[in-house]
Coordinates of N, CA and C in Angstrom, one line a residue:
Chain A
M1 N -26.7 85.7 76.9 CA -26.6 84.7 75.8 C -25.3 84.7 74.7
I2 N -24.6 83.6 75.0 CA -23.2 83.8 74.1 C -23.5 82.9 72.4
T3 N -23.6 83.7 71.7 CA -23.7 83.3 70.0 C -22.4 82.2 69.3
G4 N -22.7 81.3 68.8 CA -21.6 80.6 68.3 C -20.6 81.2 67.5
K5 N -20.9 82.5 67.1 CA -19.6 83.3 66.6 C -18.9 83.9 67.7
E6 N -19.7 84.3 68.6 CA -18.6 85.1 70.1 C -17.8 83.7 70.8
L7 N -18.3 83.1 70.8 CA -17.7 81.4 71.3 C -16.6 81.5 69.8
I8 N -16.6 81.6 69.2 CA -15.8 81.5 68.0 C -14.7 82.2 68.6
L9 N -14.9 83.4 68.4 CA -14.1 84.8 68.5 C -13.2 84.7 69.9
A10 N -13.6 84.3 70.8 CA -13.3 84.0 72.3 C -12.3 83.0 72.2
C11 N -12.5 81.8 71.6 CA -11.8 80.6 71.7 C -10.7 80.9 70.6
S12 N -10.7 81.5 69.4 CA -9.6 82.1 68.7 C -8.5 82.8 69.2
A13 N -9.0 83.7 70.2 CA -8.2 84.8 70.6 C -7.7 83.9 72.0
I14 N -8.1 82.8 72.7 CA -6.9 82.2 73.3 C -6.2 81.1 72.6
G15 N -6.9 80.7 71.7 CA -5.9 79.9 70.7 C -4.7 80.7 70.4
A16 N -5.1 82.2 69.7 CA -3.7 83.1 69.1 C -2.7 83.5 70.7
G17 N -3.2 83.2 71.4 CA -2.5 83.5 72.9 C -1.5 82.4 72.8
L18 N -2.2 81.3 73.0 CA -1.3 79.6 73.2 C -0.4 79.5 72.1
A19 N -0.5 80.1 70.7 CA 0.2 79.8 69.7 C 1.2 80.8 70.0
M20 N 1.3 82.0 70.5 CA 2.6 83.0 70.6 C 3.1 82.3 71.8
I21 N 2.9 81.6 72.6 CA 4.0 80.9 73.0 C 5.1 79.7 72.3
A22 N 5.0 79.8 71.4 CA 6.1 79.5 70.5 C 6.8 80.0 70.0
G23 N 6.3 81.3 70.4 CA 7.7 82.2 69.8 C 8.4 82.6 70.8
I24 N 8.3 82.2 72.1 CA 9.3 82.4 73.3 C 10.2 81.3 73.2
G25 N 10.0 80.2 73.0 CA 11.0 79.2 73.1 C 12.3 79.4 72.3
P26 N 12.2 79.7 71.1 CA 13.1 79.9 70.2 C 14.0 80.8 70.6
G27 N 13.4 82.0 71.2 CA 14.2 83.0 71.6 C 15.2 82.6 73.1
I28 N 14.7 82.0 73.7 CA 15.5 81.7 74.7 C 16.4 80.3 74.4
G29 N 16.2 79.8 73.3 CA 17.0 78.9 72.8 C 18.2 79.1 72.4
Q30 N 18.3 80.4 71.2 CA 19.1 81.0 70.5 C 20.1 81.8 71.5
G31 N 19.7 82.2 72.7 CA 20.1 83.3 73.9 C 21.1 81.9 74.0
Y32 N 20.7 81.0 74.7 CA 21.4 80.0 75.4 C 22.5 79.7 74.7
A33 N 21.9 79.0 73.3 CA 23.5 78.6 72.3 C 24.5 79.5 72.0
A34 N 24.1 80.8 72.0 CA 25.0 81.9 71.9 C 25.7 82.1 72.9
G35 N 25.5 81.9 74.0 CA 26.3 81.9 75.3 C 27.1 80.9 75.5
K36 N 26.6 79.9 74.7 CA 27.6 78.6 74.6 C 28.8 79.0 73.9
G37 N 28.2 79.3 72.8 CA 29.0 79.7 71.7 C 30.0 80.5 72.0
A38 N 30.0 81.6 72.4 CA 30.6 82.7 73.0 C 31.6 82.0 74.0
E39 N 31.4 81.0 74.8 CA 32.2 80.3 75.3 C 33.1 79.1 75.0
S40 N 32.5 78.9 74.0 CA 33.3 77.8 73.3 C 34.3 78.9 72.6
V41 N 33.9 79.8 72.0 CA 35.1 80.6 71.3 C 36.3 81.2 72.3
G42 N 35.4 81.5 73.4 CA 36.9 82.0 74.2 C 37.4 81.1 74.5
R43 N 37.7 79.6 74.2 CA 38.0 78.5 74.8 C 39.1 77.9 73.6
Q44 N 38.4 78.2 72.6 CA 39.2 77.9 71.2 C 39.2 78.8 70.1
P45 N 39.8 80.0 70.3 CA 39.4 80.9 69.3 C 39.7 80.7 67.7
E46 N 40.8 79.9 67.7 CA 40.6 79.5 65.8 C 39.4 78.7 65.6
A47 N 38.5 78.6 66.1 CA 37.5 77.8 65.9 C 36.0 78.4 65.6
Q48 N 36.4 79.7 65.7 CA 35.6 80.8 65.7 C 34.5 80.7 64.3
G49 N 35.1 80.4 63.2 CA 34.6 80.4 62.0 C 33.6 79.5 62.1
D50 N 34.1 77.8 62.5 CA 32.8 77.0 62.2 C 32.1 76.9 63.3
I51 N 32.4 77.6 64.5 CA 31.5 77.5 65.7 C 30.2 78.8 65.3
T52 N 30.7 79.7 64.5 CA 29.7 80.8 63.9 C 28.6 80.3 63.1
R53 N 29.2 79.5 61.8 CA 28.9 78.5 60.9 C 27.4 77.7 61.5
T54 N 28.1 77.1 62.4 CA 27.0 76.0 63.2 C 25.5 76.6 63.8
M55 N 26.3 77.5 64.3 CA 25.4 78.5 65.4 C 24.0 79.0 64.4
L56 N 24.9 79.6 62.9 CA 23.8 80.4 62.5 C 22.6 79.7 61.4
L57 N 23.3 78.4 61.3 CA 22.4 77.3 60.7 C 21.2 76.9 61.8
G58 N 21.7 76.7 63.0 CA 20.8 76.1 63.8 C 20.3 77.2 64.2
A59 N 20.3 78.3 64.9 CA 19.5 79.5 64.8 C 18.7 79.5 63.7
A60 N 18.7 79.9 62.7 CA 17.7 79.9 61.4 C 16.9 78.7 61.6
V61 N 17.2 77.7 61.5 CA 16.1 76.7 62.0 C 15.4 76.7 62.8
A62 N 15.9 76.8 64.1 CA 15.0 76.9 65.5 C 14.2 77.9 65.1
E63 N 14.5 79.0 64.3 CA 13.5 80.0 64.6 C 11.8 79.9 63.7
T64 N 12.2 78.7 63.2 CA 11.3 78.5 62.2 C 9.7 78.1 62.8
T65 N 9.9 77.2 64.2 CA 8.6 77.0 65.0 C 8.0 78.6 65.2
G66 N 8.9 79.0 65.8 CA 8.3 80.7 66.2 C 7.4 81.3 65.0
I67 N 8.0 81.1 64.0 CA 7.4 81.9 63.1 C 6.1 80.6 62.4
Y68 N 5.9 79.4 62.5 CA 5.0 79.1 62.3 C 3.6 79.4 63.5
G69 N 4.2 79.5 64.8 CA 3.0 79.8 65.9 C 2.6 81.2 65.3
L70 N 3.6 82.4 65.0 CA 3.1 83.3 64.8 C 2.2 83.5 63.6
I71 N 2.2 82.7 62.7 CA 1.7 82.7 61.7 C -0.1 82.0 61.9
I72 N -0.1 81.1 62.7 CA -1.0 80.9 63.3 C -2.1 81.7 63.9
A73 N -1.4 82.5 64.8 CA -1.8 83.0 65.8 C -2.5 84.5 64.9
L74 N -1.8 84.6 63.8 CA -2.5 86.4 63.3 C -3.4 85.6 62.4
I75 N -3.4 84.7 61.6 CA -4.7 83.7 61.1 C -6.0 83.9 61.9
L76 N -5.9 83.4 63.0 CA -6.8 83.3 63.9 C -7.4 84.8 64.5
L77 N -6.5 85.7 64.7 CA -7.2 86.9 64.9 C -7.4 87.8 63.6
F78 N -7.2 87.7 62.6 CA -7.4 88.8 61.8 C -7.7 88.1 60.1
A79 N -7.7 86.8 59.9 CA -8.4 85.9 58.9 C -9.0 84.8 59.4
N80 N -9.7 84.7 60.6 CA -9.9 83.4 60.8 C -11.1 82.8 60.2
P81 N -10.7 81.6 59.6 CA -11.5 80.6 58.3 C -13.0 80.2 59.0
L82 N -12.8 79.9 60.6 CA -13.7 79.2 61.2 C -15.3 80.3 61.2
I83 N -14.7 81.4 61.0 CA -15.9 82.2 61.3 C -17.1 82.3 59.9
K84 N -16.3 81.8 58.8 CA -17.2 81.6 57.5 C -17.8 80.5 57.5
L85 N -17.8 79.4 58.2 CA -18.8 78.1 58.7 C -20.0 78.5 59.2
I86 N -19.8 79.7 60.2 CA -21.4 79.6 60.8 C -22.7 80.3 59.6
Chain B
M1 N 36.0 83.4 59.9 CA 35.2 84.5 59.4 C 34.5 84.4 57.5
Q2 N 35.7 84.1 57.3 CA 35.4 83.6 55.5 C 34.6 82.7 55.1
N3 N 34.1 81.6 56.0 CA 33.5 80.6 56.0 C 32.1 81.0 56.0
H4 N 31.7 82.0 57.3 CA 30.2 82.4 57.3 C 30.1 83.2 56.2
R5 N 30.7 83.9 56.0 CA 30.2 84.7 54.8 C 30.0 84.3 53.8
A6 N 30.8 83.0 53.2 CA 30.4 82.7 51.8 C 28.9 81.7 52.2
L7 N 28.7 81.3 53.2 CA 27.5 80.6 53.9 C 26.6 81.1 53.4
L8 N 26.7 82.6 54.2 CA 25.2 83.6 53.9 C 25.0 83.8 52.3
K9 N 26.1 83.9 51.8 CA 25.9 84.5 50.5 C 25.4 83.2 49.5
A10 N 25.4 82.0 49.9 CA 25.5 80.8 49.5 C 23.6 80.7 49.7
V11 N 23.4 80.6 51.1 CA 22.4 80.3 51.2 C 21.0 81.8 50.3
T12 N 21.7 83.0 50.7 CA 20.7 84.0 50.2 C 20.9 83.5 48.6
L13 N 21.6 83.4 47.7 CA 21.4 83.0 46.2 C 20.6 82.1 45.8
R14 N 20.4 80.6 47.1 CA 19.7 79.2 46.5 C 18.5 79.7 47.1
S15 N 18.3 80.8 48.1 CA 16.9 81.2 48.4 C 15.9 81.8 47.2
L16 N 16.9 82.6 46.5 CA 16.4 83.8 45.5 C 16.1 82.4 44.6
M17 N 16.8 81.3 44.0 CA 16.3 80.0 43.4 C 15.1 79.5 43.5
L18 N 15.1 79.0 44.9 CA 14.1 78.3 45.5 C 12.6 79.3 45.4
S19 N 12.8 81.0 45.6 CA 11.7 81.3 45.3 C 11.3 81.4 43.9
A20 N 12.1 81.7 42.8 CA 11.9 81.5 41.8 C 10.9 80.0 41.3
V21 N 11.0 79.3 41.9 CA 10.9 77.8 41.6 C 9.4 78.0 42.2
F22 N 9.0 79.0 43.7 CA 8.0 78.6 43.8 C 6.7 79.9 43.1
A23 N 7.7 80.8 42.4 CA 7.1 81.6 41.1 C 6.6 81.2 40.2
I24 N 7.1 80.3 39.7 CA 6.7 79.4 38.5 C 5.5 78.4 38.7
I25 N 5.5 77.7 40.3 CA 4.7 76.6 40.6 C 3.6 77.6 41.0
F26 N 3.5 78.7 41.7 CA 2.0 79.8 41.9 C 1.8 80.0 40.3
L27 N 2.4 80.6 39.5 CA 1.7 80.8 38.3 C 1.2 79.4 37.3
I28 N 1.8 78.5 37.8 CA 0.8 77.1 37.1 C -0.3 77.0 37.6
L29 N -0.4 77.0 39.0 CA -1.7 76.5 39.9 C -2.7 77.7 39.7
F30 N -2.1 79.0 39.4 CA -3.5 80.0 40.1 C -3.1 80.8 38.7
R31 N -3.0 80.8 37.7 CA -2.6 81.3 36.5 C -3.2 82.9 36.7
S32 N -4.5 83.2 35.9 CA -4.3 84.8 36.2 C -4.4 85.2 37.7
G33 N -5.1 84.6 38.1 CA -5.2 84.7 40.0 C -3.6 84.7 40.6
A34 N -2.5 84.8 40.1 CA -1.4 84.3 40.4 C -0.6 85.9 40.9
P35 N -0.8 86.7 40.5 CA 0.2 88.4 41.0 C -0.2 88.8 42.7
P36 N -1.3 88.4 43.0 CA -1.1 88.3 44.7 C -0.3 87.7 45.4
Y37 N 0.0 86.3 44.8 CA 0.4 85.5 45.5 C 2.1 85.7 44.8
L38 N 2.5 86.3 43.7 CA 3.8 86.6 43.9 C 4.2 87.6 44.2
L39 N 3.5 88.6 44.5 CA 3.7 90.1 45.4 C 4.1 89.4 47.0
G40 N 3.2 88.6 47.3 CA 3.1 88.1 49.0 C 4.7 87.4 48.6
L41 N 5.1 86.5 47.4 CA 6.3 85.8 47.6 C 7.3 86.7 47.7
V42 N 7.3 87.4 46.7 CA 8.7 88.7 46.7 C 8.7 89.3 47.9
F43 N 8.0 89.7 48.8 CA 7.8 90.5 49.7 C 8.5 89.6 51.2
G44 N 7.9 88.2 50.8 CA 8.3 87.3 52.0 C 9.7 86.9 51.8
S45 N 10.2 86.5 51.0 CA 11.7 86.1 50.7 C 12.3 86.8 50.9
F46 N 12.4 88.1 50.3 CA 13.0 89.5 50.7 C 12.9 89.6 52.4
L47 N 12.1 89.7 53.1 CA 12.2 89.8 54.4 C 12.7 88.6 54.9
G48 N 12.9 87.4 54.4 CA 13.4 86.3 54.9 C 14.7 86.3 54.8
I49 N 15.3 86.9 53.7 CA 17.0 87.1 53.4 C 17.3 87.9 54.6
L50 N 16.9 89.1 54.6 CA 17.2 90.1 55.2 C 16.9 89.7 56.9
N51 N 16.1 88.4 57.2 CA 16.0 88.0 58.7 C 17.0 87.3 58.8
F52 N 17.6 86.6 57.6 CA 18.8 85.5 57.8 C 19.7 86.5 57.9
R53 N 20.2 87.3 57.0 CA 21.5 88.3 57.0 C 21.7 88.9 58.5
Q54 N 20.4 89.5 58.8 CA 20.5 90.0 60.1 C 20.8 89.0 61.4
L55 N 20.4 88.1 61.4 CA 20.7 86.7 62.3 C 22.2 86.7 62.4
G56 N 22.9 86.7 60.6 CA 24.2 86.3 60.3 C 25.3 87.4 61.3
A57 N 24.6 88.9 61.1 CA 25.1 89.9 62.0 C 25.2 89.7 63.4
T58 N 24.3 89.3 63.9 CA 23.8 88.8 65.4 C 25.0 88.3 66.0
I59 N 25.0 87.0 65.4 CA 25.7 86.1 65.7 C 27.2 86.4 65.4
E60 N 27.2 87.0 64.5 CA 28.8 87.1 64.3 C 29.4 87.9 65.6
K61 N 28.5 88.9 66.0 CA 28.9 89.9 66.8 C 28.9 89.4 68.3
A62 N 27.8 88.4 68.7 CA 27.6 87.7 69.9 C 28.6 86.9 70.2
V63 N 29.2 85.8 69.4 CA 30.4 85.0 69.8 C 31.9 85.8 69.9
A64 N 32.0 86.9 69.9 CA 32.8 88.0 70.1 C 32.8 88.4 71.9
M65 N 31.3 88.3 72.3 CA 31.0 88.9 73.7 C 31.3 87.6 74.8
P66 N 31.1 88.7 76.0 CA 31.3 87.9 77.2 C 29.9 86.8 77.2
P67 N 30.0 85.4 77.5 CA 28.6 84.5 77.3 C 27.4 85.2 78.2
A68 N 27.5 85.8 79.0 CA 26.3 86.2 79.7 C 25.6 87.8 78.4
K69 N 26.3 88.4 78.1 CA 25.9 89.4 77.2 C 25.4 88.8 76.0
A70 N 26.2 87.8 75.5 CA 26.0 86.9 74.3 C 24.4 86.9 74.4
Q71 N 24.1 86.4 75.5 CA 22.9 85.4 75.3 C 21.8 86.2 75.6
S72 N 22.1 87.7 76.4 CA 21.0 88.6 76.2 C 20.8 89.2 75.1
Y73 N 22.1 89.7 74.3 CA 22.0 90.1 73.0 C 21.3 89.5 71.9
V74 N 21.6 88.4 72.0 CA 20.7 87.2 70.8 C 19.2 87.4 71.1
T75 N 19.0 87.0 72.2 CA 17.6 87.4 72.7 C 16.9 88.2 72.4
V76 N 17.4 89.2 72.7 CA 16.8 90.9 72.4 C 16.6 91.2 70.7
H77 N 17.7 90.5 70.3 CA 17.5 90.8 68.6 C 16.7 89.7 68.1
Y78 N 16.3 88.6 68.7 CA 15.5 87.5 68.0 C 13.9 88.2 68.4
F79 N 14.0 88.8 69.4 CA 12.7 89.2 69.3 C 12.3 90.5 68.5
I80 N 13.1 91.3 68.4 CA 13.0 92.3 67.2 C 12.9 91.9 65.8
R81 N 13.6 90.7 65.4 CA 13.5 90.0 64.1 C 12.0 89.4 63.7
F82 N 11.6 89.0 65.4 CA 10.6 88.6 65.1 C 9.2 89.3 64.9
S83 N 9.1 90.6 65.5 CA 8.2 91.5 65.5 C 8.3 92.2 64.1
L84 N 9.4 91.9 63.5 CA 9.4 92.5 62.3 C 8.7 91.6 61.2
V85 N 9.0 90.2 61.5 CA 8.2 89.2 60.4 C 6.7 89.4 61.2
A86 N 6.5 89.5 62.5 CA 4.9 89.5 63.0 C 4.1 90.7 61.9
V87 N 4.8 91.9 61.8 CA 4.5 93.0 61.3 C 4.1 92.8 59.9
A88 N 5.1 92.5 59.1 CA 5.1 91.6 57.7 C 4.2 90.6 57.2
I89 N 3.5 89.6 58.2 CA 2.6 88.9 58.0 C 1.5 89.8 58.5
L90 N 1.3 90.8 59.2 CA 0.2 91.3 59.6 C -0.5 91.9 58.3
V91 N 0.7 92.7 57.1 CA 0.3 93.2 56.6 C -0.2 92.5 55.3
S92 N 0.5 91.6 55.2 CA -0.1 90.2 53.7 C -1.2 90.3 54.4
I93 N -1.4 90.1 56.0 CA -2.7 89.5 55.8 C -4.3 90.4 55.4
L94 N -3.7 91.8 55.7 CA -4.8 93.1 56.0 C -4.9 93.5 54.5
S95 N -3.5 93.3 53.4 CA -3.5 93.8 52.1 C -4.2 93.1 51.6
E96 N -5.0 93.6 50.2 CA -6.0 93.1 49.3 C -5.2 92.3 48.4
Q97 N -3.6 93.1 48.3 CA -2.9 93.2 47.0 C -2.3 91.8 47.2
I98 N -2.0 91.8 48.4 CA -0.7 90.5 48.7 C -2.0 89.4 49.5
Q99 N -1.2 88.3 48.8 CA -1.7 86.8 49.6 C -0.8 86.4 50.6
V100 N -1.1 85.9 51.8 CA -0.9 85.5 53.3 C 0.2 84.2 52.6
L101 N -0.4 83.8 52.0 CA 0.2 82.1 51.4 C 1.8 82.3 50.7
G102 N 1.4 83.3 49.8 CA 2.7 83.8 49.1 C 3.9 84.2 50.1
T103 N 3.5 85.3 51.2 CA 4.5 85.9 52.1 C 5.1 84.7 52.8
V104 N 4.2 83.5 53.4 CA 4.6 82.7 54.3 C 5.8 81.6 53.6
A105 N 5.3 81.5 52.2 CA 6.2 80.9 51.3 C 7.4 81.0 51.2
G106 N 7.5 82.6 51.0 CA 9.1 83.5 50.7 C 9.6 83.6 52.3
L107 N 9.0 83.7 53.3 CA 9.6 83.5 54.8 C 10.1 82.3 54.9
L108 N 9.6 81.1 54.2 CA 10.4 79.7 54.7 C 11.2 79.3 53.9
T109 N 11.2 80.1 52.9 CA 12.5 79.3 51.7 C 13.6 79.4 52.6
V110 N 14.1 80.6 53.2 CA 15.6 80.1 53.6 C 15.9 78.7 54.5
K111 N 14.5 78.7 55.4 CA 14.8 77.2 56.2 C 14.4 76.4 55.2
L112 N 14.1 76.2 54.1 CA 13.9 75.2 53.4 C 15.2 75.1 52.6
V113 N 15.6 76.0 52.3 CA 17.3 75.8 51.7 C 18.2 75.2 52.5
I114 N 18.1 75.9 53.9 CA 18.8 75.2 54.8 C 18.9 73.5 55.0
Y115 N 17.5 73.4 55.2 CA 17.2 72.0 55.5 C 17.6 70.7 54.3
M116 N 17.3 71.5 53.0 CA 17.9 71.0 51.8 C 18.9 70.3 51.6
T117 N 19.9 71.7 51.9 CA 21.3 71.8 52.1 C 21.9 70.4 52.5
Q118 N 21.5 70.5 54.3 CA 21.9 69.4 55.2 C 21.6 68.2 54.8
L119 N 20.5 68.0 54.2 CA 19.9 66.7 53.9 C 21.1 66.2 52.5
L120 N 21.2 66.8 52.0 CA 21.9 66.4 50.6 C 23.2 66.0 51.0
S121 N 23.8 66.6 51.9 CA 25.4 66.5 52.3 C 25.3 65.4 53.3
A122 N 24.4 65.3 54.2 CA 24.5 64.0 55.0 C 24.0 62.7 53.8
S123 N 23.0 62.9 53.1 CA 22.7 61.7 52.4 C 24.1 61.2 51.4
S124 N 24.9 62.3 50.7 CA 26.0 62.2 50.1 C 27.4 61.2 51.5
K125 N 27.1 61.9 52.4 CA 28.0 61.7 53.4 C 27.9 59.8 53.7
S126 N 26.4 59.5 53.8 CA 26.1 58.3 54.3 C 26.9 57.3 53.0
M127 N 26.6 58.2 51.6 CA 26.3 57.0 50.3 C 28.0 56.7 50.3
N128 N 28.7 57.8 50.7 CA 30.4 57.4 50.7 C 30.9 56.4 51.3
I129 N 30.2 56.6 52.7 CA 30.4 55.5 53.7 C 29.9 53.9 53.0
S130 N 28.8 53.9 52.7 CA 28.7 52.9 52.2 C 29.4 52.2 51.0
K131 N 29.8 53.3 50.4 CA 30.5 52.8 49.0 C 32.3 52.4 49.7
R132 N 32.5 52.6 50.9 CA 33.8 52.5 51.2 C 33.9 51.3 52.2
K133 N 32.5 50.8 52.4 CA 32.8 49.7 53.0 C 32.3 48.6 52.2
E134 N 31.5 48.8 51.2 CA 31.6 48.0 49.9 C 32.9 47.4 49.3
E135 N 33.9 48.7 49.4 CA 34.9 48.2 48.9 C 36.0 47.3 49.7

């Protein structure tokens, strides 16, 4: 027989796993942007400063969603607020 | 390259200023219960700034590489930074002395600074355009 607490724990683990998927996207996106950035520096070396600056800001903002997912996953696993409700 | 270094410096300085604002807000909100939040804020903002500087170093190196190599280099370094952030959040969740809310606020100060700077510069640009149209 599955109790309410066990069900919550199981669903939380699944939820944490799903939330961690959010961390993969920014990594792939940043890599793709860096590849394109390197390509554009090769085409126009004098614009390296501007390209680096724009990429830096874009990459820093893109990381945010990954961090959100990570926080949700870790809270679900180690400080689950739903367990206290039972 | 000078451009990029100045940006790193400016964002770091503004993040520290925003962290100080958050610290004042935590002190007002939680009064005697503020120390765990402040400790978390210091921990989080230190890690957030370190993370941003590491990102800067990674990108500076990546733009000088061949595209395929740059792609894998940046992706690998992203996952290294991501796991460092994971360790920091885990430590703040498990530790009694640190509040996770403070750590999260500290980690996101750099992002908030970037959003605010870009929004302010965009709004000042649009105001200038509307002024010119009126003239």
